[in-house]
Amino acid sequence: SGTENHLFGVIYGNSKFVTVGKGGKIFTSDKGTTWTSETSATASNLMGITYANSKFVAGGYHGNILTSADGNSWDNRTTGSSNILYGFAFDNSTFVTVGNTGNTFTSSDNGTSWVNTNSGTNKQLKGVTYGSNTFVTVGNSGKILTSDNGTSWTSGTSGTSEHLMGVTYGNSKFMTVGFNGNILTSSDGTSWDNSTSGTSNNLNGVTYQDRKS
């Protein structure tokens, strides 16, 4: 990549990979082998990125959110928060991001302006996804919340007190992973079943690939 800085998130969209990390670093690549450093609109750490509705949206420390149509030129957006933002999701009309002290923000204008919503928890939220008409966010101490609009949140039952670090949706199922090898699955985001991972190592991320024959 040409950097020794930590890289915290990566996404594919608009025919390119984009990764973000420490010091606001942003790199792009067509094939994932050769990377180009892009001009970032922040020097703060960027912890997560997504691509939806023809827009890259990244965020991280000090409540910073950046948006870009092409991954090369970036605009700084204002959340009004100084907390860390970790994850992003999109439901065909609204972006949602989550972070420290239970912060949740929504944007209905393609990432330009953001509204602080009340998640009902002060737990650190580390990941968010969207599926089956539901946003699901996960975080510290096994906290799981669901929402149908990104604004009003309901607490789910995870059955674990371990920190949950990432969440995804695929094949009509939500899956979240976390500390001590915890893997949980759910069909609705509210009730969760514990799966055996076979490891006690911390799991920090999860994704889904749709296999098509």
mmCIF file of C-alpha atoms in Angstrom, residues 47-158:
data_model
loop_
_atom_site.group_PDB
_atom_site.id
_atom_site.type_symbol
_atom_site.label_atom_id
_atom_site.label_comp_id
_atom_site.label_asym_id
_atom_site.label_seq_id
_atom_site.Cartn_x
_atom_site.Cartn_y
_atom_site.Cartn_z
ATOM 1 C CA MET A 47 -12.177 3.714 11.285
ATOM 2 C CA GLY A 48 -14.791 2.631 8.766
ATOM 3 C CA ILE A 49 -16.036 3.066 5.214
ATOM 4 C CA THR A 50 -18.952 1.990 3.055
ATOM 5 C CA TYR A 51 -20.168 2.487 -0.500
ATOM 6 C CA ALA A 52 -23.838 2.900 -1.378
ATOM 7 C CA ASN A 53 -26.066 5.024 -3.582
ATOM 8 C CA SER A 54 -23.023 5.982 -5.723
ATOM 9 C CA LYS A 55 -21.234 7.438 -2.693
ATOM 10 C CA PHE A 56 -18.254 6.470 -0.546
ATOM 11 C CA VAL A 57 -18.796 7.426 3.112
ATOM 12 C CA ALA A 58 -15.982 7.137 5.669
ATOM 13 C CA GLY A 59 -15.666 8.202 9.281
ATOM 14 C CA GLY A 60 -13.713 7.927 12.492
ATOM 15 C CA TYR A 61 -12.176 10.027 15.246
ATOM 16 C CA HIS A 62 -13.633 13.372 16.395
ATOM 17 C CA GLY A 63 -16.931 12.604 14.688
ATOM 18 C CA ASN A 64 -15.381 13.139 11.279
ATOM 19 C CA ILE A 65 -17.287 11.943 8.221
ATOM 20 C CA LEU A 66 -15.965 12.196 4.667
ATOM 21 C CA THR A 67 -17.877 11.597 1.437
ATOM 22 C CA SER A 68 -16.737 11.031 -2.131
ATOM 23 C CA ALA A 69 -18.306 10.078 -5.435
ATOM 24 C CA ASP A 70 -15.112 8.653 -6.924
ATOM 25 C CA GLY A 71 -12.841 7.775 -3.967
ATOM 26 C CA ASN A 72 -10.313 10.372 -5.088
ATOM 27 C CA SER A 73 -11.779 13.715 -4.022
ATOM 28 C CA TRP A 74 -13.272 13.927 -0.530
ATOM 29 C CA ASP A 75 -15.536 16.379 1.311
ATOM 30 C CA ASN A 76 -15.625 16.805 5.098
ATOM 31 C CA ARG A 77 -19.068 16.597 6.674
ATOM 32 C CA THR A 78 -20.148 17.798 10.131
ATOM 33 C CA THR A 79 -21.767 15.565 12.764
ATOM 34 C CA GLY A 80 -21.395 17.908 15.732
ATOM 35 C CA SER A 81 -19.846 15.074 17.723
ATOM 36 C CA SER A 82 -16.298 14.595 19.031
ATOM 37 C CA ASN A 83 -16.723 10.845 19.519
ATOM 38 C CA ILE A 84 -15.307 8.015 17.416
ATOM 39 C CA LEU A 85 -17.450 6.581 14.619
ATOM 40 C CA TYR A 86 -16.860 2.949 13.634
ATOM 41 C CA GLY A 87 -19.341 1.639 11.088
ATOM 42 C CA PHE A 88 -21.792 2.596 8.334
ATOM 43 C CA ALA A 89 -24.861 1.059 6.720
ATOM 44 C CA PHE A 90 -27.442 2.115 4.116
ATOM 45 C CA ASP A 91 -31.083 1.118 3.568
ATOM 46 C CA ASN A 92 -31.782 2.547 0.076
ATOM 47 C CA SER A 93 -32.602 6.011 1.467
ATOM 48 C CA THR A 94 -30.708 6.573 4.735
ATOM 49 C CA PHE A 95 -27.114 6.196 5.860
ATOM 50 C CA VAL A 96 -26.529 5.204 9.495
ATOM 51 C CA THR A 97 -23.284 5.393 11.451
ATOM 52 C CA VAL A 98 -22.523 4.255 15.005
ATOM 53 C CA GLY A 99 -19.792 4.857 17.550
ATOM 54 C CA ASN A 100 -18.638 5.609 21.082
ATOM 55 C CA THR A 101 -21.053 6.088 23.989
ATOM 56 C CA GLY A 102 -23.884 4.653 21.909
ATOM 57 C CA ASN A 103 -23.792 7.423 19.321
ATOM 58 C CA THR A 104 -25.967 6.874 16.249
ATOM 59 C CA PHE A 105 -26.311 9.324 13.365
ATOM 60 C CA THR A 106 -28.456 9.276 10.239
ATOM 61 C CA SER A 107 -28.215 11.045 6.888
ATOM 62 C CA SER A 108 -31.069 11.203 4.401
ATOM 63 C CA ASP A 109 -29.269 13.436 1.875
ATOM 64 C CA ASN A 110 -26.603 10.977 0.729
ATOM 65 C CA GLY A 111 -24.127 11.696 3.508
ATOM 66 C CA THR A 112 -24.079 15.486 3.349
ATOM 67 C CA SER A 113 -25.769 16.328 6.661
ATOM 68 C CA TRP A 114 -26.119 14.142 9.755
ATOM 69 C CA VAL A 115 -28.627 13.995 12.610
ATOM 70 C CA ASN A 116 -27.751 12.659 16.076
ATOM 71 C CA THR A 117 -30.299 10.039 17.145
ATOM 72 C CA ASN A 118 -30.760 8.394 20.541
ATOM 73 C CA SER A 119 -29.780 4.716 20.594
ATOM 74 C CA GLY A 120 -30.776 4.275 24.239
ATOM 75 C CA THR A 121 -27.382 2.908 25.310
ATOM 76 C CA ASN A 122 -24.031 4.356 26.363
ATOM 77 C CA LYS A 123 -22.163 1.229 25.253
ATOM 78 C CA GLN A 124 -19.572 1.581 22.514
ATOM 79 C CA LEU A 125 -21.118 0.455 19.203
ATOM 80 C CA LYS A 126 -18.569 -1.110 16.847
ATOM 81 C CA GLY A 127 -20.511 -2.212 13.781
ATOM 82 C CA VAL A 128 -23.786 -1.766 11.914
ATOM 83 C CA THR A 129 -25.478 -3.490 8.990
ATOM 84 C CA TYR A 130 -28.810 -3.495 7.165
ATOM 85 C CA GLY A 131 -30.933 -6.420 6.036
ATOM 86 C CA SER A 132 -34.505 -7.681 6.061
ATOM 87 C CA ASN A 133 -35.780 -4.086 6.465
ATOM 88 C CA THR A 134 -33.801 -3.752 9.704
ATOM 89 C CA PHE A 135 -30.669 -1.960 10.868
ATOM 90 C CA VAL A 136 -28.655 -3.980 13.400
ATOM 91 C CA THR A 137 -25.807 -2.507 15.441
ATOM 92 C CA VAL A 138 -23.526 -4.364 17.868
ATOM 93 C CA GLY A 139 -20.979 -3.354 20.469
ATOM 94 C CA ASN A 140 -19.438 -3.719 23.880
ATOM 95 C CA SER A 141 -20.750 -6.127 26.540
ATOM 96 C CA GLY A 142 -22.846 -8.025 23.993
ATOM 97 C CA LYS A 143 -25.022 -5.035 23.181
ATOM 98 C CA ILE A 144 -27.268 -5.467 20.128
ATOM 99 C CA LEU A 145 -29.827 -2.923 18.924
ATOM 100 C CA THR A 146 -32.296 -3.005 16.034
ATOM 101 C CA SER A 147 -34.134 -0.270 14.153
ATOM 102 C CA ASP A 148 -36.384 -0.063 11.121
ATOM 103 C CA ASN A 149 -35.435 3.560 10.380
ATOM 104 C CA GLY A 150 -32.059 4.243 12.056
ATOM 105 C CA THR A 151 -33.710 6.673 14.468
ATOM 106 C CA SER A 152 -35.622 4.597 17.037
ATOM 107 C CA TRP A 153 -33.668 1.649 18.464
ATOM 108 C CA THR A 154 -34.748 -1.481 20.368
ATOM 109 C CA SER A 155 -32.443 -3.667 22.447
ATOM 110 C CA GLY A 156 -32.069 -7.284 21.351
ATOM 111 C CA THR A 157 -31.007 -10.312 23.416
ATOM 112 C CA SER A 158 -27.521 -11.467 22.471
#
